[in-house]
């Protein structure tokens, strides 16, 4: 169903679940994860949707126009796949941390916003979730680092603020970091590393 890479780290270390952006693959974010914690486990999954030859995690009708039915379906499938890999490779979902960029952040949000999701931590770079939520869940156990662009050409500022609200309105603990564009640069990487090191 999915192509993936699993690299075992040191004992009692969390597992980074890497979810790439549109056109990326399972190798893209490994250097990012290693820069944050070289000793962590790594599970990096390639999106199984093709858009003009580019890998993605769910379908869309155009830039910023999601196929919400497809996103819901594929979010459930991806989470089930992660559950299976946790059992296969012997890591705890409660010790998992989503690390996503752009399209990968968006599928991670879909999973994080579900109460059934047992992965409670995430580093999301350039996320967008342009939808009013039909229901509110108790996400008080969630700790989320959000990196967003003040002049992002893909994600309008109001959509970044909507992402923040999706989490804060459901009692998640949110740390914001603002960059200029649709990017994952050194400054936000260092801030994400600091956030990660201060996790309880």
CSV table of C-alpha atoms in Angstrom, one decimal:
chain,number,residue,atom,x,y,z
A,1,UNK,CA,0.0,0.0,0.0
A,2,UNK,CA,2.8,2.4,1.0
A,3,UNK,CA,6.5,2.6,0.3
A,4,UNK,CA,8.3,3.4,3.5
A,5,UNK,CA,11.6,3.5,5.4
A,6,UNK,CA,12.0,2.5,9.0
A,7,UNK,CA,15.3,3.2,10.8
A,8,UNK,CA,15.6,2.0,14.4
A,9,UNK,CA,17.1,4.5,16.8
A,10,UNK,CA,18.3,4.1,20.4
A,11,UNK,CA,16.1,2.5,23.1
A,12,UNK,CA,13.5,4.6,24.8
A,13,UNK,CA,13.6,7.2,22.0
A,14,UNK,CA,10.4,8.5,20.2
A,15,UNK,CA,9.6,7.7,16.6
A,16,UNK,CA,9.4,10.5,14.1
A,17,UNK,CA,6.7,9.8,11.5
A,18,UNK,CA,7.8,11.7,8.4
A,19,UNK,CA,5.3,12.9,5.9
A,20,UNK,CA,6.7,14.8,2.9
A,21,UNK,CA,5.3,17.6,0.8
A,22,UNK,CA,3.8,17.3,-2.7
A,23,UNK,CA,6.3,15.8,-5.1
A,24,UNK,CA,8.6,14.5,-2.3
A,25,UNK,CA,9.3,11.0,-1.2
A,26,UNK,CA,10.2,9.0,1.9
A,27,UNK,CA,13.8,10.3,1.8
A,28,UNK,CA,13.2,14.1,1.9
A,29,UNK,CA,12.6,14.7,5.6
A,30,UNK,CA,15.1,12.2,7.0
A,31,UNK,CA,17.9,14.9,7.3
A,32,UNK,CA,15.3,17.1,9.2
A,33,UNK,CA,14.5,14.4,11.7
A,34,UNK,CA,18.2,13.6,12.2
A,35,UNK,CA,18.9,17.3,12.8
A,36,UNK,CA,16.3,17.3,15.6
A,37,UNK,CA,17.4,14.0,17.2
A,38,UNK,CA,19.9,11.7,15.5
A,39,UNK,CA,19.0,8.9,18.0
A,40,UNK,CA,15.3,8.8,17.4
A,41,UNK,CA,13.5,6.1,15.4
A,42,UNK,CA,12.4,7.2,11.9
A,43,UNK,CA,9.3,6.0,10.0
A,44,UNK,CA,9.1,7.8,6.7
A,45,UNK,CA,6.1,7.1,4.4
A,46,UNK,CA,5.7,7.9,0.8
A,47,UNK,CA,2.3,9.3,-0.3
A,48,UNK,CA,0.5,6.8,-2.5
A,49,UNK,CA,-1.5,9.3,-4.6
A,50,UNK,CA,0.0,10.6,-7.9
A,51,UNK,CA,-0.8,14.1,-9.1
A,52,UNK,CA,0.8,14.6,-12.5
A,53,UNK,CA,3.6,12.2,-11.4
A,54,UNK,CA,4.1,13.9,-8.0
A,55,UNK,CA,3.6,12.0,-4.8
A,56,UNK,CA,0.8,13.2,-2.4
A,57,UNK,CA,-1.2,11.7,0.4
A,58,UNK,CA,-4.7,12.7,-0.8
A,59,UNK,CA,-6.4,14.1,-3.9
A,60,UNK,CA,-7.3,17.7,-4.5
A,61,UNK,CA,-9.3,19.7,-7.1
A,62,UNK,CA,-6.6,22.4,-7.4
A,63,UNK,CA,-4.4,24.5,-5.2
A,64,UNK,CA,-6.1,24.8,-1.8
A,65,UNK,CA,-9.2,22.9,-2.9
A,66,UNK,CA,-9.1,19.5,-1.2
A,67,UNK,CA,-11.1,16.4,-2.0
A,68,UNK,CA,-12.3,16.1,1.6
A,69,UNK,CA,-13.9,12.7,1.1
A,70,UNK,CA,-10.6,11.4,-0.2
A,71,UNK,CA,-8.7,13.0,2.6
A,72,UNK,CA,-10.9,11.4,5.2
A,73,UNK,CA,-10.6,8.0,3.6
A,74,UNK,CA,-6.8,8.2,3.2
A,75,UNK,CA,-6.3,9.7,6.6
A,76,UNK,CA,-7.9,6.6,8.2
A,77,UNK,CA,-5.9,4.3,5.9
A,78,UNK,CA,-2.6,5.9,6.7
A,79,UNK,CA,-3.3,5.9,10.4
A,80,UNK,CA,-4.2,2.2,10.2
A,81,UNK,CA,-0.9,1.5,8.3
A,82,UNK,CA,1.1,3.4,11.0
A,83,UNK,CA,-0.6,1.3,13.7
A,84,UNK,CA,0.4,-1.9,11.8
A,85,UNK,CA,4.0,-0.7,11.5
A,86,UNK,CA,4.1,0.2,15.2
A,87,UNK,CA,3.2,-3.4,16.0
A,88,UNK,CA,5.6,-4.8,13.4
A,89,UNK,CA,8.6,-2.7,14.4
A,90,UNK,CA,7.8,-2.6,18.2
A,91,UNK,CA,7.4,1.1,18.8
A,92,UNK,CA,4.7,2.9,20.8
A,93,UNK,CA,2.2,5.2,19.1
A,94,UNK,CA,2.1,7.3,22.3
A,95,UNK,CA,5.8,8.0,21.7
A,96,UNK,CA,5.2,8.9,18.1
A,97,UNK,CA,5.7,12.4,16.7
A,98,UNK,CA,4.3,13.5,13.3
A,99,UNK,CA,6.8,15.6,11.3
A,100,UNK,CA,5.2,16.9,8.2
A,101,UNK,CA,5.7,19.5,5.5
A,102,UNK,CA,2.9,21.0,3.4
A,103,UNK,CA,0.8,18.1,2.1
A,104,UNK,CA,2.3,15.9,4.7
A,105,UNK,CA,1.3,18.4,7.4
A,106,UNK,CA,-2.2,18.4,6.1
A,107,UNK,CA,-2.7,14.6,6.3
A,108,UNK,CA,-1.1,14.7,9.7
A,109,UNK,CA,-3.7,17.3,10.8
A,110,UNK,CA,-6.5,15.0,9.6
A,111,UNK,CA,-5.2,12.3,11.9
A,112,UNK,CA,-4.4,14.6,14.8
A,113,UNK,CA,-7.9,16.1,14.8
A,114,UNK,CA,-9.4,12.7,15.4
A,115,UNK,CA,-9.9,11.6,19.0
A,116,UNK,CA,-9.1,8.0,17.9
A,117,UNK,CA,-5.5,9.1,17.1
A,118,UNK,CA,-3.0,7.9,19.8
A,119,UNK,CA,-0.1,10.0,18.5
A,120,UNK,CA,-0.3,13.2,20.5
A,121,UNK,CA,2.7,15.3,19.3
A,122,UNK,CA,3.5,16.9,15.9
A,123,UNK,CA,5.8,19.3,14.2
A,124,UNK,CA,3.9,20.7,11.2
A,125,UNK,CA,5.6,22.9,8.7
A,126,UNK,CA,3.4,25.0,6.2
A,127,UNK,CA,0.1,23.3,7.1
A,128,UNK,CA,-3.3,24.3,5.6
A,129,UNK,CA,-6.7,22.9,6.5
A,130,UNK,CA,-9.3,25.2,4.8
A,131,UNK,CA,-12.4,23.9,6.4
A,132,UNK,CA,-14.7,24.7,9.3
A,133,UNK,CA,-14.8,21.7,11.7
A,134,UNK,CA,-18.2,20.1,12.1
A,135,UNK,CA,-17.5,19.0,15.6
A,136,UNK,CA,-15.1,19.8,18.4
A,137,UNK,CA,-13.0,17.1,20.1
A,138,UNK,CA,-11.0,17.1,23.3
A,139,UNK,CA,-7.4,17.5,22.1
A,140,UNK,CA,-6.0,18.5,25.4
A,141,UNK,CA,-3.4,15.8,25.2
A,142,UNK,CA,-2.0,17.1,21.9
A,143,UNK,CA,1.2,19.2,21.7
A,144,UNK,CA,1.8,20.8,18.4
A,145,UNK,CA,4.6,22.9,16.9
A,146,UNK,CA,3.3,24.9,13.9
A,147,UNK,CA,5.6,26.6,11.5
A,148,UNK,CA,3.8,29.0,9.1
A,149,UNK,CA,4.7,31.7,6.6
A,150,UNK,CA,3.7,35.3,6.9
A,151,UNK,CA,4.1,35.7,3.1
A,152,UNK,CA,3.3,32.2,2.0
A,153,UNK,CA,2.2,32.2,-1.6
A,154,UNK,CA,0.3,28.9,-1.1
A,155,UNK,CA,-1.2,29.3,2.4
A,156,UNK,CA,-2.9,32.7,2.9
A,157,UNK,CA,-2.3,34.2,6.4
A,158,UNK,CA,-5.9,33.7,7.4
A,159,UNK,CA,-5.6,30.0,6.6
A,160,UNK,CA,-2.5,29.8,8.9
A,161,UNK,CA,-4.6,31.4,11.6
A,162,UNK,CA,-7.4,28.9,11.0
A,163,UNK,CA,-4.9,26.1,11.5
A,164,UNK,CA,-3.9,27.6,14.9
A,165,UNK,CA,-7.6,27.9,15.8
A,166,UNK,CA,-8.4,24.3,14.9
A,167,UNK,CA,-6.0,23.2,17.6
A,168,UNK,CA,-6.4,25.9,20.3
A,169,UNK,CA,-10.2,25.8,20.1
A,170,UNK,CA,-10.0,22.1,21.1
A,171,UNK,CA,-7.5,22.7,23.9
A,172,UNK,CA,-4.4,21.5,22.2
A,173,UNK,CA,-1.1,23.0,23.4
A,174,UNK,CA,0.3,25.0,20.4
A,175,UNK,CA,3.7,26.6,19.8
A,176,UNK,CA,3.8,29.0,16.8
A,177,UNK,CA,6.8,29.9,14.8
A,178,UNK,CA,6.6,32.3,11.8
A,179,UNK,CA,8.8,32.2,8.7
A,180,UNK,CA,8.5,34.2,5.5
A,181,UNK,CA,7.3,31.8,2.9
A,182,UNK,CA,6.3,28.2,2.2
A,183,UNK,CA,9.5,26.8,3.6
A,184,UNK,CA,11.3,24.8,6.2
A,185,UNK,CA,14.4,26.8,6.9
A,186,UNK,CA,17.2,26.7,9.5
A,187,UNK,CA,15.5,29.1,11.9
A,188,UNK,CA,12.3,27.0,12.2
A,189,UNK,CA,14.3,23.8,12.4
A,190,UNK,CA,16.2,25.1,15.4
A,191,UNK,CA,13.0,26.3,17.0
A,192,UNK,CA,11.4,22.9,16.4
A,193,UNK,CA,14.4,21.2,18.0
A,194,UNK,CA,14.1,23.4,21.0
A,195,UNK,CA,10.4,22.6,21.3
A,196,UNK,CA,11.2,18.9,21.0
A,197,UNK,CA,13.9,19.0,23.6
A,198,UNK,CA,11.4,20.6,26.1
A,199,UNK,CA,8.7,18.0,25.7
A,200,UNK,CA,7.7,16.3,28.9
